[in-house]
XYZ file of C-alpha atoms in Angstrom:
726
model
C -166.379 -124.541 -1.198
C -170.137 -124.900 -1.387
C -170.100 -126.871 1.862
C -168.116 -124.113 3.604
C -170.566 -121.493 2.353
C -173.469 -123.584 3.607
C -171.884 -123.927 7.081
C -171.128 -120.200 7.300
C -174.681 -119.370 6.255
C -176.155 -121.793 8.771
C -174.004 -120.422 11.589
C -173.876 -116.839 10.367
C -174.721 -115.266 13.734
C -172.132 -117.356 15.543
C -169.601 -116.407 12.859
C -170.368 -112.708 13.349
C -169.855 -113.175 17.101
C -166.474 -114.808 16.506
C -165.527 -111.987 14.139
C -166.358 -109.358 16.786
C -164.320 -111.146 19.450
C -161.352 -111.566 17.124
C -161.671 -107.836 16.440
C -161.604 -107.196 20.216
C -158.406 -109.221 20.487
C -156.735 -107.446 17.570
C -157.746 -104.032 18.902
C -155.882 -104.838 22.096
C -152.464 -105.715 20.727
C -149.984 -104.758 23.438
C -146.936 -102.521 22.904
C -143.749 -104.388 22.000
C -141.328 -105.522 24.745
C -143.866 -104.910 27.527
C -145.162 -107.413 30.053
C -147.902 -107.314 32.691
C -146.509 -106.601 36.146
C -148.779 -104.908 38.638
C -150.921 -105.437 41.704
C -150.409 -108.996 42.893
C -149.804 -110.396 39.416
C -146.700 -110.866 37.357
C -147.129 -112.396 33.938
C -145.771 -115.884 33.350
C -142.777 -115.316 31.062
C -140.016 -117.542 29.705
C -142.327 -120.532 30.013
C -139.890 -122.789 28.167
C -137.548 -122.483 31.159
C -140.125 -121.838 33.899
C -142.896 -124.375 33.264
C -141.517 -127.118 35.536
C -141.149 -124.620 38.366
C -144.738 -123.421 37.810
C -145.896 -127.027 37.965
C -144.301 -127.664 41.351
C -144.959 -124.237 42.846
C -148.713 -124.582 42.194
C -148.660 -128.380 42.719
C -150.120 -129.045 39.297
C -153.244 -126.932 39.778
C -152.387 -124.492 36.979
C -150.310 -126.782 34.766
C -153.031 -127.336 32.152
C -153.435 -123.615 31.628
C -149.754 -122.726 31.580
C -149.064 -125.782 29.449
C -150.799 -123.888 26.640
C -148.412 -120.968 27.112
C -145.473 -123.357 27.296
C -146.417 -124.532 23.782
C -146.953 -120.934 22.629
C -143.542 -120.002 24.007
C -142.000 -122.996 22.237
C -143.441 -121.657 18.976
C -141.434 -118.457 19.446
C -144.335 -116.154 20.286
C -143.039 -113.301 22.437
C -144.095 -112.640 26.022
C -145.778 -109.411 24.885
C -147.764 -111.157 22.143
C -148.853 -113.763 24.687
C -150.837 -111.052 26.511
C -153.160 -110.905 23.509
C -153.481 -114.690 23.670
C -154.778 -114.356 27.229
C -157.465 -111.994 25.950
C -158.340 -114.065 22.872
C -158.491 -117.403 24.690
C -160.697 -115.931 27.410
C -163.143 -114.132 25.104
C -163.517 -116.883 22.509
C -163.523 -119.614 25.144
C -166.315 -117.872 27.070
C -168.295 -117.322 23.867
C -168.138 -120.951 22.713
C -168.760 -122.253 26.222
C -171.987 -120.254 26.481
C -173.033 -121.341 22.980
C -172.538 -124.937 24.113
C -174.656 -124.273 27.204
C -177.425 -122.930 24.948
C -177.235 -125.956 22.645
C -177.414 -128.342 25.606
C -180.149 -126.687 27.661
C -182.059 -124.471 25.208
C -181.713 -126.306 21.909
C -184.780 -124.598 20.426
C -183.341 -121.099 20.755
C -182.255 -119.402 17.528
C -178.661 -118.827 16.483
C -179.158 -115.069 16.841
C -180.446 -115.340 20.417
C -177.637 -117.689 21.420
C -174.958 -115.544 19.829
C -176.171 -112.303 21.411
C -176.347 -113.762 24.920
C -172.975 -115.491 24.427
C -171.466 -112.204 23.258
C -172.819 -110.508 26.373
C -171.299 -113.258 28.520
C -167.899 -112.824 26.839
C -167.834 -109.011 26.858
C -169.409 -107.264 29.830
C -168.352 -105.025 32.706
C -167.077 -107.990 34.727
C -164.822 -109.284 31.948
C -163.629 -105.706 31.451
C -162.762 -105.700 35.151
C -160.791 -108.920 34.655
C -158.612 -107.462 31.894
C -158.260 -103.895 33.108
C -157.171 -105.376 36.421
C -154.234 -107.771 36.343
C -156.120 -111.024 37.031
C -156.958 -111.730 33.399
C -153.303 -112.335 32.616
C -153.022 -115.313 34.961
C -154.789 -118.640 35.456
C -157.059 -117.445 38.271
C -160.035 -116.286 36.202
C -160.073 -119.186 33.721
C -162.959 -120.815 35.596
C -165.176 -118.176 33.978
C -164.693 -119.894 30.619
C -165.937 -123.279 31.807
C -168.925 -122.292 33.989
C -171.562 -122.359 31.178
C -170.353 -125.650 29.693
C -170.162 -127.296 33.124
C -173.681 -126.165 34.054
C -175.044 -127.202 30.660
C -173.515 -130.678 30.916
C -174.754 -131.025 34.493
C -178.372 -130.119 33.708
C -178.380 -132.293 30.606
C -176.874 -135.236 32.504
C -179.630 -135.010 35.132
C -182.402 -134.602 32.555
C -181.244 -137.250 30.112
C -180.599 -140.971 30.387
C -177.757 -140.728 27.855
C -174.439 -141.400 29.559
C -172.429 -139.234 27.204
C -173.538 -136.086 29.044
C -172.349 -137.488 32.360
C -169.014 -138.377 30.782
C -168.878 -134.921 29.217
C -169.461 -133.235 32.578
C -166.638 -135.202 34.195
C -164.301 -134.373 31.295
C -165.084 -130.649 31.443
C -164.576 -130.750 35.219
C -161.016 -131.881 34.495
C -160.428 -128.996 32.066
C -161.951 -126.500 34.502
C -159.484 -127.622 37.178
C -156.823 -125.513 35.514
C -158.379 -122.465 37.207
C -157.998 -123.882 40.699
C -154.507 -122.519 41.308
C -156.506 -120.513 43.823
C -158.739 -123.147 45.492
C -161.238 -120.424 46.432
C -162.572 -120.628 42.867
C -163.178 -124.366 43.307
C -165.173 -123.600 46.456
C -167.125 -120.904 44.612
C -167.983 -123.399 41.872
C -169.045 -125.939 44.487
C -171.401 -123.385 46.030
C -172.922 -122.727 42.606
C -173.621 -126.404 41.982
C -174.967 -126.943 45.491
C -177.555 -124.195 45.111
C -178.209 -125.079 41.458
C -179.109 -128.620 42.503
C -181.423 -127.328 45.247
C -183.075 -124.926 42.788
C -183.606 -127.644 40.171
C -185.252 -129.830 42.818
C -187.307 -126.931 44.170
C -188.660 -125.943 40.750
C -189.113 -129.624 39.816
C -186.840 -129.436 36.814
C -185.474 -132.807 37.885
C -187.197 -135.482 40.008
C -186.179 -135.850 43.634
C -185.672 -139.596 43.710
C -183.071 -142.232 44.456
C -181.911 -142.490 40.839
C -181.271 -138.749 40.519
C -179.428 -138.607 43.828
C -177.299 -141.576 42.775
C -176.479 -139.857 39.476
C -175.504 -136.645 41.285
C -173.268 -138.680 43.587
C -171.570 -140.328 40.608
C -171.038 -136.964 38.895
C -169.474 -135.521 42.054
C -167.303 -138.612 42.471
C -166.154 -138.496 38.839
C -165.351 -134.775 39.052
C -163.403 -135.387 42.277
C -161.318 -138.100 40.588
C -160.499 -135.682 37.773
C -159.371 -133.114 40.329
C -157.456 -135.452 42.625
C -154.120 -134.365 41.147
C -154.447 -130.915 42.764
C -156.840 -131.758 45.604
C -154.487 -134.193 47.354
C -151.607 -131.689 47.648
C -154.070 -129.150 49.066
C -155.196 -131.330 51.972
C -152.133 -130.842 54.222
C -152.123 -127.127 53.397
C -155.769 -126.518 54.268
C -155.348 -126.169 58.006
C -152.402 -123.820 57.719
C -154.095 -121.861 54.956
C -157.311 -121.379 56.911
C -155.489 -120.464 60.122
C -153.241 -118.022 58.254
C -156.231 -115.822 57.445
C -156.830 -115.294 61.140
C -153.197 -115.062 62.269
C -151.728 -113.150 59.325
C -150.149 -109.814 60.111
C -151.619 -108.528 56.841
C -155.199 -109.851 56.635
C -158.005 -108.817 58.974
C -160.928 -110.967 57.831
C -163.679 -108.763 59.290
C -162.160 -105.648 57.774
C -161.662 -107.397 54.432
C -165.323 -108.465 54.325
C -166.402 -104.877 54.977
C -164.082 -103.595 52.256
C -165.338 -106.048 49.616
C -169.007 -105.754 50.541
C -170.967 -105.095 47.351
C -174.088 -102.957 46.988
C -177.034 -104.503 45.113
C -176.987 -101.596 42.681
C -173.428 -102.521 41.723
C -173.856 -106.301 41.740
C -176.652 -106.102 39.172
C -174.321 -104.005 36.990
C -171.419 -106.479 37.506
C -169.303 -103.804 39.215
C -167.191 -103.958 42.403
C -168.406 -101.371 44.931
C -165.123 -101.083 46.829
C -162.984 -100.472 43.744
C -165.566 -98.962 41.448
C -163.567 -95.825 40.688
C -160.680 -97.944 39.394
C -162.664 -99.623 36.618
C -164.758 -98.750 33.575
C -167.092 -96.902 33.289
C -166.228 -94.982 36.500
C -162.593 -94.947 35.393
C -163.406 -93.237 32.113
C -160.467 -92.750 29.735
C -162.209 -90.575 27.123
C -162.073 -86.946 28.388
C -163.643 -85.576 25.211
C -166.787 -87.601 25.952
C -166.839 -87.261 29.745
C -170.644 -86.812 29.793
C -171.029 -90.338 28.394
C -169.702 -91.746 31.660
C -173.014 -91.186 33.466
C -174.980 -92.517 30.501
C -173.000 -95.761 30.370
C -173.251 -96.156 34.151
C -177.039 -95.919 33.736
C -177.152 -98.283 30.749
C -175.392 -100.864 32.924
C -178.672 -101.281 34.861
C -180.625 -102.269 31.745
C -179.533 -105.953 31.406
C -180.759 -106.810 34.910
C -184.116 -105.096 34.412
C -184.538 -106.842 31.058
C -183.970 -110.127 32.882
C -186.457 -109.030 35.557
C -189.039 -108.233 32.880
C -188.392 -111.642 31.369
C -189.909 -113.187 34.503
C -193.359 -112.155 33.217
C -192.886 -113.444 29.673
C -194.576 -116.614 28.501
C -192.425 -119.654 27.758
C -192.592 -123.415 27.946
C -193.062 -125.068 31.334
C -189.520 -126.494 31.254
C -187.925 -123.159 30.350
C -189.968 -121.413 33.040
C -188.594 -123.816 35.633
C -185.018 -123.162 34.477
C -185.704 -119.429 34.544
C -186.991 -119.729 38.119
C -183.901 -121.682 39.158
C -181.562 -119.103 37.624
C -183.524 -116.235 39.154
C -183.228 -117.840 42.580
C -179.490 -118.384 42.110
C -179.019 -114.755 41.047
C -180.444 -113.479 44.319
C -178.493 -116.023 46.359
C -175.218 -114.827 44.854
C -176.257 -111.216 45.217
C -176.696 -111.916 48.933
C -173.307 -113.659 49.159
C -171.512 -110.846 47.336
C -173.237 -108.305 49.615
C -171.142 -109.742 52.491
C -171.882 -107.709 55.628
C -174.462 -105.354 54.127
C -177.992 -105.197 55.466
C -179.934 -107.474 55.684
C -177.361 -110.239 55.194
C -174.655 -109.229 57.672
C -175.477 -111.836 60.349
C -175.757 -114.686 57.857
C -172.539 -113.808 56.047
C -170.536 -113.062 59.184
C -171.256 -116.649 60.227
C -170.805 -118.139 56.746
C -167.425 -116.553 56.037
C -165.976 -117.803 59.307
C -166.673 -121.443 58.414
C -163.530 -123.469 57.608
C -162.384 -122.629 54.099
C -165.029 -119.975 53.415
C -162.680 -117.207 54.498
C -160.754 -117.823 51.263
C -163.747 -116.251 49.461
C -163.006 -112.845 51.014
C -162.017 -111.372 47.617
C -164.964 -109.891 45.683
C -164.210 -111.724 42.433
C -164.317 -115.241 43.950
C -168.135 -115.215 44.059
C -168.772 -112.388 41.599
C -167.326 -114.520 38.780
C -170.586 -116.540 38.853
C -173.044 -113.644 38.474
C -172.382 -112.804 34.779
C -173.332 -116.367 33.808
C -176.586 -116.248 35.765
C -177.471 -112.857 34.268
C -176.560 -114.039 30.760
C -178.756 -117.131 31.196
C -181.710 -114.959 32.207
C -181.080 -112.648 29.247
C -181.012 -115.638 26.903
C -184.490 -116.629 28.098
C -185.652 -113.013 27.810
C -184.506 -112.772 24.186
C -185.855 -116.214 23.374
C -189.340 -115.169 24.510
C -189.391 -112.524 21.741
C -188.374 -114.841 18.908
C -190.856 -114.651 16.038
C -192.292 -111.305 17.139
C -192.518 -108.440 14.644
C -190.116 -106.245 16.584
C -187.715 -109.054 17.476
C -184.989 -107.913 15.078
C -185.124 -104.350 16.433
C -184.889 -105.687 19.971
C -181.952 -107.918 19.043
C -180.133 -105.042 17.320
C -180.709 -102.802 20.337
C -179.363 -105.537 22.615
C -176.229 -105.854 20.469
C -175.703 -102.075 20.575
C -176.106 -102.085 24.368
C -173.583 -104.927 24.706
C -171.001 -103.093 22.605
C -171.479 -99.809 24.505
C -171.072 -101.512 27.891
C -167.920 -103.287 26.751
C -166.674 -100.462 24.506
C -162.978 -100.659 25.521
C -162.820 -104.213 24.206
C -163.834 -102.909 20.792
C -161.748 -99.728 20.658
C -158.652 -100.944 22.521
C -156.679 -99.704 25.485
C -157.366 -102.387 28.126
C -154.047 -101.758 29.862
C -152.700 -98.772 27.958
C -155.627 -96.476 28.914
C -158.003 -98.302 31.273
C -155.641 -100.136 33.594
C -156.534 -100.061 37.290
C -153.017 -98.703 37.830
C -153.913 -95.546 35.878
C -157.201 -94.847 37.677
C -155.805 -92.505 40.319
C -153.493 -90.683 37.931
C -154.203 -87.705 35.725
C -152.516 -89.291 32.732
C -154.758 -92.048 31.316
C -151.814 -93.166 29.234
C -149.343 -95.788 30.376
C -146.437 -93.947 28.699
C -147.035 -90.751 30.717
C -148.303 -92.193 33.982
C -146.260 -92.408 37.153
C -147.085 -96.109 37.567
C -148.373 -98.698 35.131
C -149.209 -102.403 35.183
C -147.827 -102.594 31.655
C -144.065 -102.197 31.913
C -140.956 -102.585 29.805
C -138.384 -104.510 31.796
C -134.976 -102.808 31.393
C -132.545 -104.849 29.329
C -130.110 -104.722 32.245
C -132.220 -107.267 34.129
C -132.013 -109.702 31.232
C -128.286 -109.136 30.767
C -127.347 -110.390 34.244
C -129.330 -113.617 33.896
C -126.327 -115.460 32.480
C -124.192 -114.289 35.410
C -126.704 -115.506 37.979
C -127.365 -118.792 36.207
C -123.627 -119.489 35.970
C -123.702 -120.382 39.663
C -124.782 -124.004 40.024
C -125.420 -123.706 43.754
C -128.923 -123.966 45.192
C -128.615 -120.386 46.390
C -130.996 -117.447 46.447
C -131.429 -113.851 45.305
C -132.331 -110.855 47.468
C -132.499 -107.084 47.141
C -131.481 -103.902 48.937
C -132.556 -101.329 50.012
C -135.999 -101.721 51.568
C -138.380 -100.357 48.899
C -141.901 -101.561 49.688
C -144.741 -101.225 47.229
C -148.373 -100.513 48.035
C -149.068 -103.908 49.601
C -147.451 -107.099 50.827
C -145.218 -108.811 48.282
C -144.764 -105.689 46.141
C -141.783 -103.493 45.365
C -141.647 -99.885 44.225
C -139.404 -99.145 41.214
C -140.641 -95.761 39.906
C -137.846 -95.524 37.336
C -139.716 -98.035 35.181
C -143.195 -97.509 36.698
C -143.384 -100.701 38.799
C -145.543 -101.183 41.877
C -145.933 -104.946 42.044
C -144.000 -108.203 42.452
C -140.251 -108.227 41.845
C -139.286 -109.254 38.305
C -136.648 -111.577 39.810
C -139.451 -114.092 40.428
C -139.744 -114.722 36.691
C -136.368 -113.917 35.153
C -134.100 -116.152 37.210
C -134.310 -119.763 38.322
C -132.904 -119.047 41.781
C -135.415 -118.437 44.540
C -136.079 -114.915 45.712
C -136.071 -113.819 49.363
C -139.049 -111.492 49.681
C -138.411 -108.368 51.761
C -141.942 -107.060 52.199
C -143.158 -110.308 53.741
C -142.547 -112.483 56.786
C -139.987 -114.707 55.076
C -138.948 -115.667 58.600
C -142.071 -116.275 60.724
C -143.107 -113.220 62.771
C -140.096 -111.122 61.741
C -140.143 -108.732 58.795
C -136.454 -107.988 59.090
C -136.450 -105.518 56.207
C -138.250 -102.907 58.310
C -135.157 -102.737 60.541
C -132.729 -101.678 57.789
C -132.694 -98.142 59.160
C -131.484 -99.423 62.555
C -128.343 -97.857 64.015
C -126.801 -101.293 64.571
C -123.810 -102.543 62.608
C -125.205 -103.055 59.062
C -123.195 -106.249 58.756
C -126.145 -108.078 60.328
C -128.117 -107.980 57.066
C -125.351 -109.705 55.078
C -124.955 -112.266 57.853
C -128.704 -112.893 57.782
C -128.749 -113.121 53.983
C -125.854 -115.562 54.135
C -127.701 -117.644 56.726
C -130.697 -117.827 54.366
C -128.470 -118.989 51.504
C -128.512 -115.728 49.533
C -125.672 -115.534 47.013
C -126.679 -112.574 44.809
C -127.938 -109.182 46.006
C -129.454 -106.489 43.794
C -128.863 -102.987 45.134
C -131.559 -101.042 43.307
C -131.006 -97.586 41.856
C -134.515 -97.662 40.352
C -136.172 -97.239 43.759
C -137.114 -93.914 45.287
C -134.100 -91.717 46.074
C -134.903 -91.615 49.782
C -134.814 -95.442 49.938
C -131.323 -95.442 48.456
C -130.056 -92.577 50.618
C -131.199 -94.298 53.826
C -129.000 -97.292 53.059
C -126.148 -95.617 51.185
C -123.794 -95.437 54.172
C -124.430 -99.069 55.057
C -123.804 -100.120 51.449
C -120.417 -98.331 51.360
C -119.431 -99.944 54.662
C -120.367 -103.423 53.418
C -118.375 -102.867 50.222
C -115.294 -101.802 52.216
C -115.459 -104.835 54.497
C -115.872 -107.187 51.533
C -119.277 -108.424 52.697
C -120.723 -107.267 49.355
C -118.597 -107.824 46.252
C -119.543 -105.960 43.095
C -120.231 -108.072 39.992
C -121.964 -105.691 37.599
C -123.248 -102.128 37.679
C -125.648 -100.197 35.455
C -128.168 -97.370 35.683
C -130.814 -99.555 37.335
C -128.932 -101.581 39.925
C -125.621 -102.886 41.148
C -125.383 -106.667 41.313
C -123.321 -108.003 44.209
C -122.330 -111.422 45.411
C -122.216 -112.075 49.092
C -118.753 -112.880 50.423
C -118.465 -116.616 49.772
C -117.680 -117.633 53.342
C -120.909 -116.008 54.527
C -123.216 -118.068 52.273
C -124.593 -121.118 54.058
C -125.004 -124.308 51.991
C -128.349 -125.624 50.828
C -128.033 -128.752 52.958
C -125.738 -128.980 55.973
C -125.342 -130.739 59.294
C -124.485 -129.281 62.673
C -123.301 -130.994 65.855
C -124.468 -129.159 68.970
C -125.209 -126.249 66.648
C -125.779 -122.988 68.538
C -129.223 -121.411 68.336
C -129.567 -118.287 66.171
C -132.186 -115.869 67.577
C -134.196 -114.032 64.931
C -133.403 -110.477 66.046
C -130.687 -107.965 65.210
C -129.069 -107.989 68.633
C -126.363 -110.637 68.615
C -127.347 -111.994 65.199
C -123.920 -111.682 63.560
C -122.174 -113.385 66.491
C -124.708 -116.235 66.539
C -124.434 -116.753 62.771
C -120.629 -116.821 63.034
C -120.828 -119.422 65.836
C -123.181 -121.583 63.771
C -120.969 -121.254 60.695
C -118.051 -122.735 62.644
C -120.079 -125.778 63.681
C -121.569 -126.995 60.413
C -120.529 -129.198 57.538
C -121.969 -129.103 54.023
C -123.692 -132.294 52.881
C -123.755 -133.745 49.399
C -127.210 -134.452 47.973
C -129.019 -135.585 44.859
C -132.130 -133.780 43.665
C -135.021 -136.005 42.593
C -137.280 -133.074 41.716
C -137.617 -129.411 42.769
C -139.276 -130.473 46.024
C -137.353 -133.609 47.032
C -133.687 -134.440 47.606
C -131.713 -137.461 48.839
C -128.791 -136.988 51.239
C -126.353 -139.954 51.437
C -125.472 -140.812 55.032
C -121.851 -141.739 55.739
C -121.611 -141.312 59.490
C -123.969 -139.055 61.441
C -123.953 -138.848 65.212
C -126.884 -138.745 67.595
C -128.226 -135.227 68.191
C -126.824 -134.030 64.865
C -129.131 -131.494 63.213
C -129.768 -131.653 59.474
C -130.607 -128.259 57.923
C -132.464 -127.683 54.650
C -132.027 -124.067 53.583
C -135.574 -123.578 52.341
C -138.115 -121.133 53.739
C -139.500 -122.505 56.992
C -142.559 -124.673 56.365
C -143.823 -127.455 58.599
C -144.811 -129.466 55.515
C -141.157 -130.181 54.740
C -140.473 -133.700 56.042
C -137.362 -135.796 56.651
C -137.045 -139.599 56.640
C -134.023 -141.747 57.293
C -133.956 -144.741 54.927
C -131.513 -147.489 55.942
C -129.782 -149.891 53.586
C -132.631 -152.393 53.966
C -135.193 -149.779 52.915
C -136.694 -149.255 56.372
C -137.930 -145.702 56.969
C -137.835 -143.637 60.148
C -139.322 -140.131 60.333
C -136.956 -137.585 61.847
C -138.108 -135.128 64.498
C -138.394 -131.511 63.399
C -136.698 -128.827 65.465
C -139.360 -126.119 65.441
C -137.181 -123.687 67.381
C -135.171 -123.131 64.187
C -137.154 -120.882 61.840
C -134.573 -119.518 59.415
C -134.543 -122.945 57.719
C -136.057 -126.415 58.123
C -134.177 -128.599 60.598
C -134.444 -132.125 62.002
C -132.537 -133.962 64.756
C -131.211 -137.494 64.466
C -132.491 -139.807 67.191
C -129.294 -141.912 67.232
C -126.067 -142.591 65.339
C -126.656 -143.430 61.676
C -124.331 -145.067 59.150
C -125.171 -145.796 55.534
C -128.504 -145.266 53.834
C -130.032 -141.907 52.932
C -132.015 -139.089 54.419
C -134.953 -138.138 52.195
C -136.006 -134.481 52.468
C -139.304 -133.849 50.740
C -142.237 -131.462 50.645
C -145.357 -133.423 51.548
C -147.747 -131.773 49.029
C -145.283 -132.619 46.224
C -145.369 -136.290 47.218
C -149.157 -136.203 47.221
C -149.075 -134.534 43.799
C -147.590 -137.694 42.279
C -150.263 -139.860 43.888
C -152.982 -137.507 42.686
C -151.574 -137.410 39.155
C -151.677 -141.212 38.987
C -155.298 -141.302 40.154
C -156.352 -138.565 37.729
C -154.332 -140.117 34.899
C -155.978 -143.533 35.308
C -159.389 -141.873 35.606
C -158.783 -139.930 32.381
C -157.791 -143.136 30.621
C -160.996 -144.881 31.747
C -163.071 -141.830 30.780
C -161.492 -141.790 27.314
C -162.472 -145.451 26.813
C -166.041 -144.781 27.974
C -166.375 -141.733 25.700
C -164.966 -143.645 22.716
C -167.392 -146.498 23.371
C -170.332 -144.106 23.623
C -169.396 -142.286 20.424
C -169.021 -145.632 18.646
C -172.535 -146.653 19.694
C -173.957 -143.348 18.503
C -172.120 -143.617 15.186
C -173.391 -147.176 14.649
C -176.928 -146.082 15.488
C -176.786 -143.262 12.923
C -175.283 -145.600 10.310
C -178.056 -148.158 10.816
C -180.689 -145.470 10.420
């Protein structure tokens, strides 16, 4: 007991910081039976059933992060309670990461100084943005947690001859990889370390010599090995991903850069210019204290000007060099976040058109770095006042400022009052608002899960009528306040055919639902895509339902749609069985199906009469084996997955010889390959190339982790022996 008291007394300021962050988490307990569903984000739910799918869908890049929630789900913690875990893990992780950075780089700083700057890093206007938006409830922003620890390990590894810091950096680089489900964050981190290295050389914090360059090369190589498991699957997707930004029907890169351009006055306050009115303090949920809005908006300038004042404070030569490096980095990232604003428009217009850099078009991709740089400068500012008579008053004032700027963390209401979804609505209350990112999924959606899962076919789910949300990939269900992704993505194991998207390249067929043509075309198209279950939504806007009501009645009469279950929110149908195309099938001289309404039903019928279903064995969610009995030359093998050129087909004969099959790119409703000659015996392997590379990458990363563990254990053993001998 005495030992515990001694530890708490020694780390009293850190303990107080932890207490405040735990308080923030407890103040933001979310209402029962609600999940996060809004914007482009839908919370990961039912992780016990969905984890494997998450692993393959993201090709391992988010598996570490969601593995935590898989364990939490296994422990019986509800999906609603898991929202608070997102908040707690992020806040406490950021706090301890920054404390570790302080211990590594500024070991002489006091516990009070470290704790205050770490608290600012954990709770500020940017982290409020993360959790009042939807991004905080996914893996995308997790990089924020690891930035301080990574930078601390990196600087220490370059300054010190002790290998343990190099090993530590490589190990943390592996943990940080869990945030690279969006590779743009990996690129953002790379930019940080590139300019950090230049700044350290420029300010002579580290020597510019062969040994240092060799060490940097080894650190980069080690970090790359730890990230191979997700990097390899990304390689074949890079070209398509980069080109998609330019060719997408939804994204205009130049326009997007203008929209996300950030003013200096907002960057120094950690605010997004383009969406400022959607987030605290501009989105102010306390009408009784409306005058405080302007005051808090002004207070938000103070941290930057404190850091600026810190430039003139006396400190050690080493600390001054680090301060200079951080100050330089701050202005570099301010310029990058400014995008096409004067005077950086020419530079950034060129930079963001470089291969890969267009993925940084979202404001948060680069802005996620700025709070760390500002917090580092504030740490040095506070440290320069240690031992002064008025130091305690300054520290107390800094704490008060931090709490005021991040007030919603401490009083609650991240999504119930401050959600971005509530910003344009009079009611700053999720229960009264027209739309909310915090929703209660109607029980009816859960009740039909057993019906859908009873089908063992590799079939799909779709919806009617056309009910687009505010952006691509979103639906509009006002009955239960939804404007975001369809809940079917998370509740059911079957794949979902997205309506408000180009599921078939260059044809958003859903926009043609109001056509005067025979409505049977949509059920024929759904059948062609392998759709078995169709939700007809009653929770959409009335006009959406009325536009398709006549077509729905016609399809019911003809038997194209067969009712399974009906409730107040939707009617669940199955498609007439004969219309549903198999998951894998073969066609001989199969007729071409043009992707347009005119003649679609006739073409689908002709194709249906010329195909034969094939048996297959599934090796994993992205690879199947099709036994070959007797296939003729010019036969076409169809895989009823969304068209993607990265799906590959190989014929493997009985001797194990492999021959790649030629893709038929004219077919875009599925993936299809033609046989070059008659084949008997053996198998056809249908696989998604990034999934194959995932296995290779996992082996490389796994072996590297094993070697790193041995090196770390050896280093710790040496240190323990050294201490014992002393």
